[in-house]
Short mmCIF file of C-alpha atoms in Angstrom, two decimals:
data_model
loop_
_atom_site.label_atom_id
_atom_site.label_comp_id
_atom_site.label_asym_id
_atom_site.label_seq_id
_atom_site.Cartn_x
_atom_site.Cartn_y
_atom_site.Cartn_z
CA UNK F 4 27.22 12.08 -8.50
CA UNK F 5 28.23 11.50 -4.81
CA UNK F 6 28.43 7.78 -4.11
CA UNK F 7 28.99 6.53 -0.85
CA UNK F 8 30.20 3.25 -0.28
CA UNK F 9 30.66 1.51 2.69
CA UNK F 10 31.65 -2.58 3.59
CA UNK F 11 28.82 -3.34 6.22
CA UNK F 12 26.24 -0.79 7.24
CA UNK F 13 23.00 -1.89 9.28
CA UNK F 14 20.85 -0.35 6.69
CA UNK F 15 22.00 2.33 3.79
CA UNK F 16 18.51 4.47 4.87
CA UNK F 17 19.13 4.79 8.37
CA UNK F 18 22.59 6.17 7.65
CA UNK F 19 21.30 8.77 4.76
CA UNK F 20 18.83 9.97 7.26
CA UNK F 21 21.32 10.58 10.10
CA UNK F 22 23.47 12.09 7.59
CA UNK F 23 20.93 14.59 6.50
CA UNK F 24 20.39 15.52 10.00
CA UNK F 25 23.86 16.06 10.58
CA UNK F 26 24.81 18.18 7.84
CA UNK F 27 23.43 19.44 4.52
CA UNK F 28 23.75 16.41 1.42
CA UNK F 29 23.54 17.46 -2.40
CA UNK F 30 20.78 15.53 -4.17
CA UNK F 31 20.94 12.26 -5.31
CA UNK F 32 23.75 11.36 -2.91
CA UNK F 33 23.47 7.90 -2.43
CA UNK F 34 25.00 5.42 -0.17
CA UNK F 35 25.85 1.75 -1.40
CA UNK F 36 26.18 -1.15 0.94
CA UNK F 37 28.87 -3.82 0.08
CA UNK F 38 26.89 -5.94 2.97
CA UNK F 39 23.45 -4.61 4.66
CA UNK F 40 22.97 -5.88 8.27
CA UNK F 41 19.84 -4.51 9.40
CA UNK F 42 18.07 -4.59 5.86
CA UNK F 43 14.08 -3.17 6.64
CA UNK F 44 11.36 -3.79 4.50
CA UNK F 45 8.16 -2.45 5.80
CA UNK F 46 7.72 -2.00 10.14
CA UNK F 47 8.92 -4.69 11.35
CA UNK F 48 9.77 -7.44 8.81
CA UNK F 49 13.39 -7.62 7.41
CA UNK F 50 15.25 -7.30 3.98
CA UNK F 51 18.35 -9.83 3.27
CA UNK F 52 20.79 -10.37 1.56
CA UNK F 53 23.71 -12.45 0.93
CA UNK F 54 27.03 -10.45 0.97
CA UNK F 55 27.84 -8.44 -1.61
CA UNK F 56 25.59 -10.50 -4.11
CA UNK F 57 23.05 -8.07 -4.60
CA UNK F 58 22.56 -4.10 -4.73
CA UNK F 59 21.49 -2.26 -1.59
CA UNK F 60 21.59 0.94 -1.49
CA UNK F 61 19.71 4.20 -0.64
CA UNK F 62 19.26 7.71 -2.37
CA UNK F 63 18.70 11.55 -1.18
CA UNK F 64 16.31 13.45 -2.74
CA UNK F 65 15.62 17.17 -1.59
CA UNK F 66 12.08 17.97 -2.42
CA UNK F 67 11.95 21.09 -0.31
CA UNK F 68 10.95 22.79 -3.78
CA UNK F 69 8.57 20.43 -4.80
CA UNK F 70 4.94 20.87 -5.31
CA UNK F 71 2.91 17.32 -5.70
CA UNK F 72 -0.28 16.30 -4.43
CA UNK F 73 0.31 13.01 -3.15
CA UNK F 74 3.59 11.69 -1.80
CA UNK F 75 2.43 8.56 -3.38
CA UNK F 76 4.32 10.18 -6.81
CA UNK F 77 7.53 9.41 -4.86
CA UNK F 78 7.34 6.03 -4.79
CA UNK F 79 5.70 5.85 -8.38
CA UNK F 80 8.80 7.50 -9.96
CA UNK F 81 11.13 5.55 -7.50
CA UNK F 82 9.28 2.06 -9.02
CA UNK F 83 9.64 3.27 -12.61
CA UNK F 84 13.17 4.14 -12.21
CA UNK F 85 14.00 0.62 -11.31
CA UNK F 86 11.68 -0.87 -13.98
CA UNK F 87 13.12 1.28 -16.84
CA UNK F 88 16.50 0.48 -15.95
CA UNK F 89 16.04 -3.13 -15.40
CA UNK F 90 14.10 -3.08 -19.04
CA UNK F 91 17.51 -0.94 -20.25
CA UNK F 92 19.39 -4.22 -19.13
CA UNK F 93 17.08 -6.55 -20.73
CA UNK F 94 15.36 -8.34 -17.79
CA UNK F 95 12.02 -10.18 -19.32
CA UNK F 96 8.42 -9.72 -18.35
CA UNK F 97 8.85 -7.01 -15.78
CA UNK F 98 5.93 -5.65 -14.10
CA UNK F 99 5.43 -3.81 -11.01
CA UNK F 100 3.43 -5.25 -8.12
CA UNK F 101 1.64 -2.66 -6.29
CA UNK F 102 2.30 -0.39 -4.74
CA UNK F 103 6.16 -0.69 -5.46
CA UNK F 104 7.28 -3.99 -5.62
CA UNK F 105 9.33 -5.43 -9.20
CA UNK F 106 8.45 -8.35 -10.55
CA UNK F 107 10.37 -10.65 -13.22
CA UNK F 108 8.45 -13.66 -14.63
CA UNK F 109 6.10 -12.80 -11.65
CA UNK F 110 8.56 -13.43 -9.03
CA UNK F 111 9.99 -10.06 -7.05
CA UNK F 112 13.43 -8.83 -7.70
CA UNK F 113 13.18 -5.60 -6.33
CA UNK F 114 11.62 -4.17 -3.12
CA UNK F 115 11.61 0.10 -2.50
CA UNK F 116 11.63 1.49 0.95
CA UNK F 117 10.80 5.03 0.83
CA UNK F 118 11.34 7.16 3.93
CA UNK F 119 10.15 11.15 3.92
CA UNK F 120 10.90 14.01 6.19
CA UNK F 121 7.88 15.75 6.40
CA UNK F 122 8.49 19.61 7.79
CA UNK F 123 5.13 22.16 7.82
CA UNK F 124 3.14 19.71 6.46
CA UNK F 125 4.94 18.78 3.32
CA UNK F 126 7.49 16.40 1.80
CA UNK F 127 10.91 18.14 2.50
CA UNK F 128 13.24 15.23 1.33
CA UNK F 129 12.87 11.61 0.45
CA UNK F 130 15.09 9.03 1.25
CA UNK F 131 14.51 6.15 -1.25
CA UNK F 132 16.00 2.62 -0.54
CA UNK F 133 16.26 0.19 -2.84
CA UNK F 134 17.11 -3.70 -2.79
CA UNK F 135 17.63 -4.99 -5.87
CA UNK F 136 18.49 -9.05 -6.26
CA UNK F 137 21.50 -9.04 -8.71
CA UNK F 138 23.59 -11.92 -8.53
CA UNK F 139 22.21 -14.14 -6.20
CA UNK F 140 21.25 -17.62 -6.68
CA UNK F 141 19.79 -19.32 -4.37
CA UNK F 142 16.55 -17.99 -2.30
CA UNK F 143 15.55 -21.00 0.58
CA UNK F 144 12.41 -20.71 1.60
CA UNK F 145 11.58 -17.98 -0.60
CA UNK F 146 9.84 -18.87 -3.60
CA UNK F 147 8.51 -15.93 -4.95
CA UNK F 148 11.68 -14.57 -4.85
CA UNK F 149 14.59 -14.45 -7.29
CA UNK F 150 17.32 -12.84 -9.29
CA UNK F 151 18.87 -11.10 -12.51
CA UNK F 152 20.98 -13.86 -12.79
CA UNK F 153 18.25 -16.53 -11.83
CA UNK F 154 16.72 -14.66 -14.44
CA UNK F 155 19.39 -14.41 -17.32
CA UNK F 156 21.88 -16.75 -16.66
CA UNK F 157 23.88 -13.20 -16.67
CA UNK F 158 26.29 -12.18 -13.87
CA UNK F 159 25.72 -8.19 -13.57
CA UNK F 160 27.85 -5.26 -12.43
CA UNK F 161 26.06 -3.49 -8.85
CA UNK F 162 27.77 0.10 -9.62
CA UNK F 163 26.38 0.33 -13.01
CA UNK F 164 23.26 -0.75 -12.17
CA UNK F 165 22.92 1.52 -9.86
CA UNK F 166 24.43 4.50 -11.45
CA UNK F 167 21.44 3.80 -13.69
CA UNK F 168 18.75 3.77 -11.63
CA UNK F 169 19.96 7.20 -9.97
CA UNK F 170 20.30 8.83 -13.60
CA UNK F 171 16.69 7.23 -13.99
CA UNK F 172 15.28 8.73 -11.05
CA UNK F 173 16.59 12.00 -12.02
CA UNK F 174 14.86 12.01 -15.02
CA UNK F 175 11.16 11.01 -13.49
CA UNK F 176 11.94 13.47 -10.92
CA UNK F 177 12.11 15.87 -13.63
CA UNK F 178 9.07 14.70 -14.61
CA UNK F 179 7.47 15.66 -11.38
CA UNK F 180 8.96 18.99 -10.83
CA UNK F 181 7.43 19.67 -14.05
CA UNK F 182 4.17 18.61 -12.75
CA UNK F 183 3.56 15.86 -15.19
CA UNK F 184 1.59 13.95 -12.94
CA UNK F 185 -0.24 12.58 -15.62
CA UNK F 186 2.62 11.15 -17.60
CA UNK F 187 4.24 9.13 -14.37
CA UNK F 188 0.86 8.39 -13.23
CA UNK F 189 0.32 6.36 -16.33
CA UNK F 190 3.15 5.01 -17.26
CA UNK F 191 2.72 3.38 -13.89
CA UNK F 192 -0.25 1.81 -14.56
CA UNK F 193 0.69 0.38 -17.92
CA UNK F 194 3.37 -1.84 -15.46
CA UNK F 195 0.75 -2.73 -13.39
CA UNK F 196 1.32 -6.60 -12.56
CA UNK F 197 -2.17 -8.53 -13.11
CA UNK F 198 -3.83 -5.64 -14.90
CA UNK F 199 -6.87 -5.92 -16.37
CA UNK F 200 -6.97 -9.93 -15.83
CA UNK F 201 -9.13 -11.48 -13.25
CA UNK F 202 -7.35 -11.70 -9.88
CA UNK F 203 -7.92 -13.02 -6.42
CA UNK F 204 -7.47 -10.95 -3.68
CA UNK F 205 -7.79 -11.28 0.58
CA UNK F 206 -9.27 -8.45 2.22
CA UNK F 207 -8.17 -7.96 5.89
CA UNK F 208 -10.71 -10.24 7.47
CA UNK F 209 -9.20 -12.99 5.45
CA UNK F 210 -11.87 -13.43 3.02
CA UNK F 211 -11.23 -13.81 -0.59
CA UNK F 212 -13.04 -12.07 -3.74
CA UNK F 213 -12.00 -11.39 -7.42
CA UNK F 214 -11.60 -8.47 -9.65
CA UNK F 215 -9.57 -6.93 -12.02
CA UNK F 216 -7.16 -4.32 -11.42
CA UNK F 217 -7.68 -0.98 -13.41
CA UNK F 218 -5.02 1.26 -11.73
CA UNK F 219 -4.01 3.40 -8.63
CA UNK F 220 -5.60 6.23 -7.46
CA UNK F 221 -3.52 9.46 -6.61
CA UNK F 222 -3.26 8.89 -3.56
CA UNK F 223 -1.84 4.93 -4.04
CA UNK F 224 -5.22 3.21 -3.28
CA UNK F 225 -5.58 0.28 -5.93
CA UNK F 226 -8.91 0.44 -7.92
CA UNK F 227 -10.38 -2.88 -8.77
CA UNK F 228 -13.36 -3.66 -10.68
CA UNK F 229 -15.68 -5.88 -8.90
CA UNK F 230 -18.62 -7.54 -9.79
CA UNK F 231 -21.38 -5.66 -11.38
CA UNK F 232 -19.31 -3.19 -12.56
CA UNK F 233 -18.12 -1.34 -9.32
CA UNK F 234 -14.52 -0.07 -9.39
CA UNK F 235 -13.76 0.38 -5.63
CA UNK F 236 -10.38 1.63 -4.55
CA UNK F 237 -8.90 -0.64 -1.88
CA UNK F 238 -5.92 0.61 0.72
CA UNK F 239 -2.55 -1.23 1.31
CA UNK F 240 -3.54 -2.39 4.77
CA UNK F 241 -7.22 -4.02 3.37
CA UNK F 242 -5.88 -6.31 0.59
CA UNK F 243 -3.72 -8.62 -0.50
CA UNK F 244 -3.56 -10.19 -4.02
CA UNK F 245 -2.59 -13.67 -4.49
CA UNK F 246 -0.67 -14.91 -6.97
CA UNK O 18 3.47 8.52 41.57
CA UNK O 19 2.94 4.92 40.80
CA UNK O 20 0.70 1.69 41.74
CA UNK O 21 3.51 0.76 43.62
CA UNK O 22 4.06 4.09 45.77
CA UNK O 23 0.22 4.26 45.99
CA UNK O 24 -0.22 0.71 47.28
CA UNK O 25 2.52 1.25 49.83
CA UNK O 26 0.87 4.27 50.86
CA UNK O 27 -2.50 2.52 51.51
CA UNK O 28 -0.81 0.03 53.62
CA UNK O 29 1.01 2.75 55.68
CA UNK O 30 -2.21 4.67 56.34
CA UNK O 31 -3.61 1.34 57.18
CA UNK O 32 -1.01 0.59 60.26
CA UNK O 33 -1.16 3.80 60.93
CA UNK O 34 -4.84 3.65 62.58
CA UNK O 35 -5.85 6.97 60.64
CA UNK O 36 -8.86 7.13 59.83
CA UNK O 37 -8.51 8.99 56.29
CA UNK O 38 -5.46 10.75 55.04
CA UNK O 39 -5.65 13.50 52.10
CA UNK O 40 -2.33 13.99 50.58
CA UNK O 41 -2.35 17.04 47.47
CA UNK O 42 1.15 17.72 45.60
CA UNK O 43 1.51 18.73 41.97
CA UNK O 44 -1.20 17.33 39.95
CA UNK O 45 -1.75 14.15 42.44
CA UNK O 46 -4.40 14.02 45.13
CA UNK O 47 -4.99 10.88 46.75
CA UNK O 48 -7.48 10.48 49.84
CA UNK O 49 -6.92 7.46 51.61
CA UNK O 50 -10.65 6.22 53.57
CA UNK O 51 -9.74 2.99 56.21
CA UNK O 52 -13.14 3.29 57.67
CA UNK O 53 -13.86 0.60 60.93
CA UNK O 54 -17.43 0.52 59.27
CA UNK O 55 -16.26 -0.86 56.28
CA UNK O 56 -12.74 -2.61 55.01
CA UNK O 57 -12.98 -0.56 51.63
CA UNK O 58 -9.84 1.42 50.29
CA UNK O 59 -10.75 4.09 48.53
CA UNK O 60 -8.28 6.01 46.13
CA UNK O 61 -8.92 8.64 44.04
CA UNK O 62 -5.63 9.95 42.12
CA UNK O 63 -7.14 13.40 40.61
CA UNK O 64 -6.66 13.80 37.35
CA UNK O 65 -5.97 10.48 36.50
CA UNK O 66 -6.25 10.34 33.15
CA UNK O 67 -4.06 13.19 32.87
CA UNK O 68 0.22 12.49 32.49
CA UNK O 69 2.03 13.40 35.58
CA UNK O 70 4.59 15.20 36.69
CA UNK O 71 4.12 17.55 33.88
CA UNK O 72 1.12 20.22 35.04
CA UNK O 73 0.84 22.13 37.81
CA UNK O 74 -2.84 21.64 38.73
CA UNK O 75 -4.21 25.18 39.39
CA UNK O 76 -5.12 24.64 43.57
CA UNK O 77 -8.37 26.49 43.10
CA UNK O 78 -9.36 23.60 40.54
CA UNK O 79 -9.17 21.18 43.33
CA UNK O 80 -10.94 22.07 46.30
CA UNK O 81 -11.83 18.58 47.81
CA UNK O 82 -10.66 15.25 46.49
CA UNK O 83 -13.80 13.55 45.95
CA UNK O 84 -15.58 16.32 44.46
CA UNK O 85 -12.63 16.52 42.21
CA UNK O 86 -12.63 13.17 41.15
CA UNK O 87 -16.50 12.80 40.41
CA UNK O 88 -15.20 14.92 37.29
CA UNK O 89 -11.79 14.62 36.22
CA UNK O 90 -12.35 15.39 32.58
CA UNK O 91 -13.10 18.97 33.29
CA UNK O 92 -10.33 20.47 34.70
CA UNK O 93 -7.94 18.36 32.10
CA UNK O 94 -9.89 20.06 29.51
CA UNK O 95 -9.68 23.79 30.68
CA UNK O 96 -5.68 23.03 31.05
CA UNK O 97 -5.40 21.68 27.33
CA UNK O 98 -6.00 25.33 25.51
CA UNK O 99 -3.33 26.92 26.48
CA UNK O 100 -0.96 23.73 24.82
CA UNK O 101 -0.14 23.16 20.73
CA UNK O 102 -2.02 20.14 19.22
CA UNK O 103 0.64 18.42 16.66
CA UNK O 104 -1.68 16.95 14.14
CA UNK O 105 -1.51 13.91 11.28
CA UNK O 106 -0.65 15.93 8.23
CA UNK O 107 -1.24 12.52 6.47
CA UNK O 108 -3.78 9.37 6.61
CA UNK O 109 -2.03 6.46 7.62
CA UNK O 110 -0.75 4.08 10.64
CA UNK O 111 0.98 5.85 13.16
CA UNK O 112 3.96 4.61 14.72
CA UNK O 113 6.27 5.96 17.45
CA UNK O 114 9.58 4.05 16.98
CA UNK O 115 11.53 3.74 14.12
CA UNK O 116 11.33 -0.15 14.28
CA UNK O 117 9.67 -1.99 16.48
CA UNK O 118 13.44 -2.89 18.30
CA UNK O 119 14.17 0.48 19.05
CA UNK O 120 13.30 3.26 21.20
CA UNK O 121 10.29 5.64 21.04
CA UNK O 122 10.97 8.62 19.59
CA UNK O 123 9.82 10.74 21.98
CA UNK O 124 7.97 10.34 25.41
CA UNK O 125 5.67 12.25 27.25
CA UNK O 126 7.41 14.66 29.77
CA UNK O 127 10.41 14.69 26.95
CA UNK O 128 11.42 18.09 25.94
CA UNK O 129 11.48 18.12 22.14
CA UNK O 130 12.99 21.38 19.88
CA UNK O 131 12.03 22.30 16.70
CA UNK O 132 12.84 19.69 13.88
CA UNK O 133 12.71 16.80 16.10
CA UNK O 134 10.98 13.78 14.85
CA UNK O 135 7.94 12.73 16.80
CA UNK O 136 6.66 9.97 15.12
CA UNK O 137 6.59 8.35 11.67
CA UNK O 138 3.08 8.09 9.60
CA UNK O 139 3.21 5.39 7.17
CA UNK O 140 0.98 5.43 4.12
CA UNK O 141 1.31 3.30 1.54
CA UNK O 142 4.49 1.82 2.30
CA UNK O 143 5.84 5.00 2.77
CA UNK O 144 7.19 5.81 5.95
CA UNK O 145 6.85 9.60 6.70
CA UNK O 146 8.89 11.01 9.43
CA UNK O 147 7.06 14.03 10.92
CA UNK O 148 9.29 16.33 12.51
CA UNK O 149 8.57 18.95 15.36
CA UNK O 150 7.44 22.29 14.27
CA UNK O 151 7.72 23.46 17.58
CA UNK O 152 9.90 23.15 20.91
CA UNK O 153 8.67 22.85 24.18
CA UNK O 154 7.32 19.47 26.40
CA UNK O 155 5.31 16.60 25.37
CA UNK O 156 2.35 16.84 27.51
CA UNK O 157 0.45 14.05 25.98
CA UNK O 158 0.32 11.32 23.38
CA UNK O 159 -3.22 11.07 22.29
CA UNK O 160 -2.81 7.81 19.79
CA UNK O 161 -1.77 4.66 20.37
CA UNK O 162 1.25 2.88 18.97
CA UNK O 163 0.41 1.54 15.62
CA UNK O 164 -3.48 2.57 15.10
CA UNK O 165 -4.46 4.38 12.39
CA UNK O 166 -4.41 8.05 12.06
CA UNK O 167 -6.68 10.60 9.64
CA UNK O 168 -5.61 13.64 8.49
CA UNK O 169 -5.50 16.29 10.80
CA UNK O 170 -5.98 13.89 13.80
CA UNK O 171 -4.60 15.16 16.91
CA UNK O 172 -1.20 13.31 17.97
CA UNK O 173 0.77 15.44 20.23
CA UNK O 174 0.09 17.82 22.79
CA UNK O 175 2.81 20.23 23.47
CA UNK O 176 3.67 22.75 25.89
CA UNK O 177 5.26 25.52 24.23
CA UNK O 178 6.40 26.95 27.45
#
């Protein structure tokens, strides 16, 4: 396993990516920041953190010898990695939020940044970055946010946790080079947060409806059962659900 | 040429006392009208929808200004063929800088090689980086910063030359 750590970094993917383009990186190299400056969640909004309290860190995946129909799979097995190794450490009531956020007690520990380098038309290597709230305890301003330790009481070790979740996401990537699409693809939905139960959701004019979620399509869009019986499958960009 | 260069063009043509001044060089032609009958400017920049500095207008294309610029889509359209379209391999919202702090990835009249990344398509909350399949010069960026893309959706033009 090649670990890369580094004290202050502006943010673990940028510096994977660069590195890729700069020379050739075994799989599953993964850099860990001791303190992320320029954290990213998605365009434009930002990810932090309070110094070294929490796991940020990024992972290389070659998928030049991949064949999958959606690059939604990536982030799939990327969320599952994180969930099973979270359940491995005994965090409660874990889901995960669509389309790749983790939840504990229905507040979000984890957020995944996935970046790909698409070449011809296909996925050549993924760049998956992960924040992970460890040991943090305090979250102003933030209150659906929080913490292992917020969580457990329990103070946890960053390396191991995320020596974990990079033996997990070689696994599920085995999964995928196997082409068992079916198994990730429903193991997902099985963590689906607010399955099944009746949820409120904003569409992107800001007006508000219910349904109940019944699981992702294969290419990531959310299906929802509306009234009347119509399942309609809903992009990132046209919903929100509230909770 | 810009608006700038243009308007101090007008007002030098104005002084002048000429009449109307046609001025032709690369892909610009600009005829300048300062009629006594009228106090109308007239400008016609020929092709203007079309980036500059970057083709070489054919002359034959262009045999009078305003007969030119009646219908600038049709020489802009001949001129396309002979460039490579870079389309959306992906649906999704296309962006052109990595974040929106930093610079553009690439600009038109930029000369890009092979495996350069052009722009990033994000679907999903993933963020695809689509990289050059070919070198050459960005003739044209045919969507707009942030606006969604569908797959197979013209991006890039390219001039392979």
């Amino acid at each position: 396993m090649h670990l890369i750590k580094l004290n202050a970094i502006g943010s673990t993917n940028s510096y994977l990516k660069h590195l890729n383009a700069t020379e050739s990186i075994a799989d599953y190299t993964a850099v860990i920041a001791e303190n992320q400056t320029e954290g990213r969640g998605q365009m434009g909004t930002i990810w932090n953190v309070e110094n070294s309290k929490n796991l940020t860190f990024s992972v290389f995946k070659d998928l030049s010898e991949f064949q999958f129909e959606s690059a939604f799979y990536i982030s799939m097995v990327a969320a599952l990695s994180v969930y099973r190794t979270l359940d491995l450490f005994s965090i409660p009531k874990l889901n995960i939020k669509w389309p790749n956020d983790i939840l504990s007690e229905n507040k979000k520990i984890c957020g995944i940044l996935i970046e790909n380098v698409i070449k011809q038309n296909t996925v050549n290597a993924s760049v998956i970055g992960i924040g992970l709230n460890v040991n943090q305890n305090n979250f102003d301003n933030l209150p659906q946010a929080s913490s292992l330790k917020l969580v457990t009481g329990k103070t946890y070790d960053l390396n191991e946790l995320a020596i974990t979740i990079i033996n997990q996401l070689k696994e599920y990537f085995l999964l995928l080079s196997d082409n068992k699409l079916n198994v990730i693809k429903n193991e997902y939905e099985s963590y689906l947060f607010r399955k099944n139960k009746p949820s409120t959701f904003k569409d992107a004019e800001g007006v508000m409806f219910s349904g109940f979620i019944k699981g992702v399509s294969e290419t990531g869009n959310l299906q929802v059962l509306l009234e009347d019986e119509i399942l309609k499958e809903f992009d990132m960009k046209t919903i929100t659900l509230l909770y | 040429m810009d608006i700038k260069e243009i308007q101090n063009l007008i007002k030098f043509v104005a002084k002048s006392g000429a009449s109307e001044v046609k001025l032709e060089m690369d892909d610009i032609k600009i005829t300048i009208k300062t009629g006594s009958d009228s106090d109308t400017t007239i400008v016609h920049q020929v092709p203007a929808q079309m980036p500059q500095q970057v083709i070489a207008a054919p002359a034959a294309e262009t045999p009078a200004a305003p007969a030119a610029a009646s219908e600038p889509g049709a020489p802009a359209a001949s001129d396309d063929s002979k460039y490579i379209t870079i389309k959306s391999p992906i649906i999704g919202t296309f962006y052109r800088k990595p974040s929106p702090d930093k610079p553009l990835f690439v600009e038109v009249g930029q000369t890009i090689a092979e495996g350069d990344v052009l722009c990033i398509i994000e679907a999903m909350k993933l963020f695809n980086e689509i990289e050059s399949e070919v070198s050459g010069k960005i003739v044209k960026i045919l969507v707009d910063d942030s606006s969604p893309v569908e797959f197979d959706q013209p991006l890039f033009l390219v001039d392979p030359s």
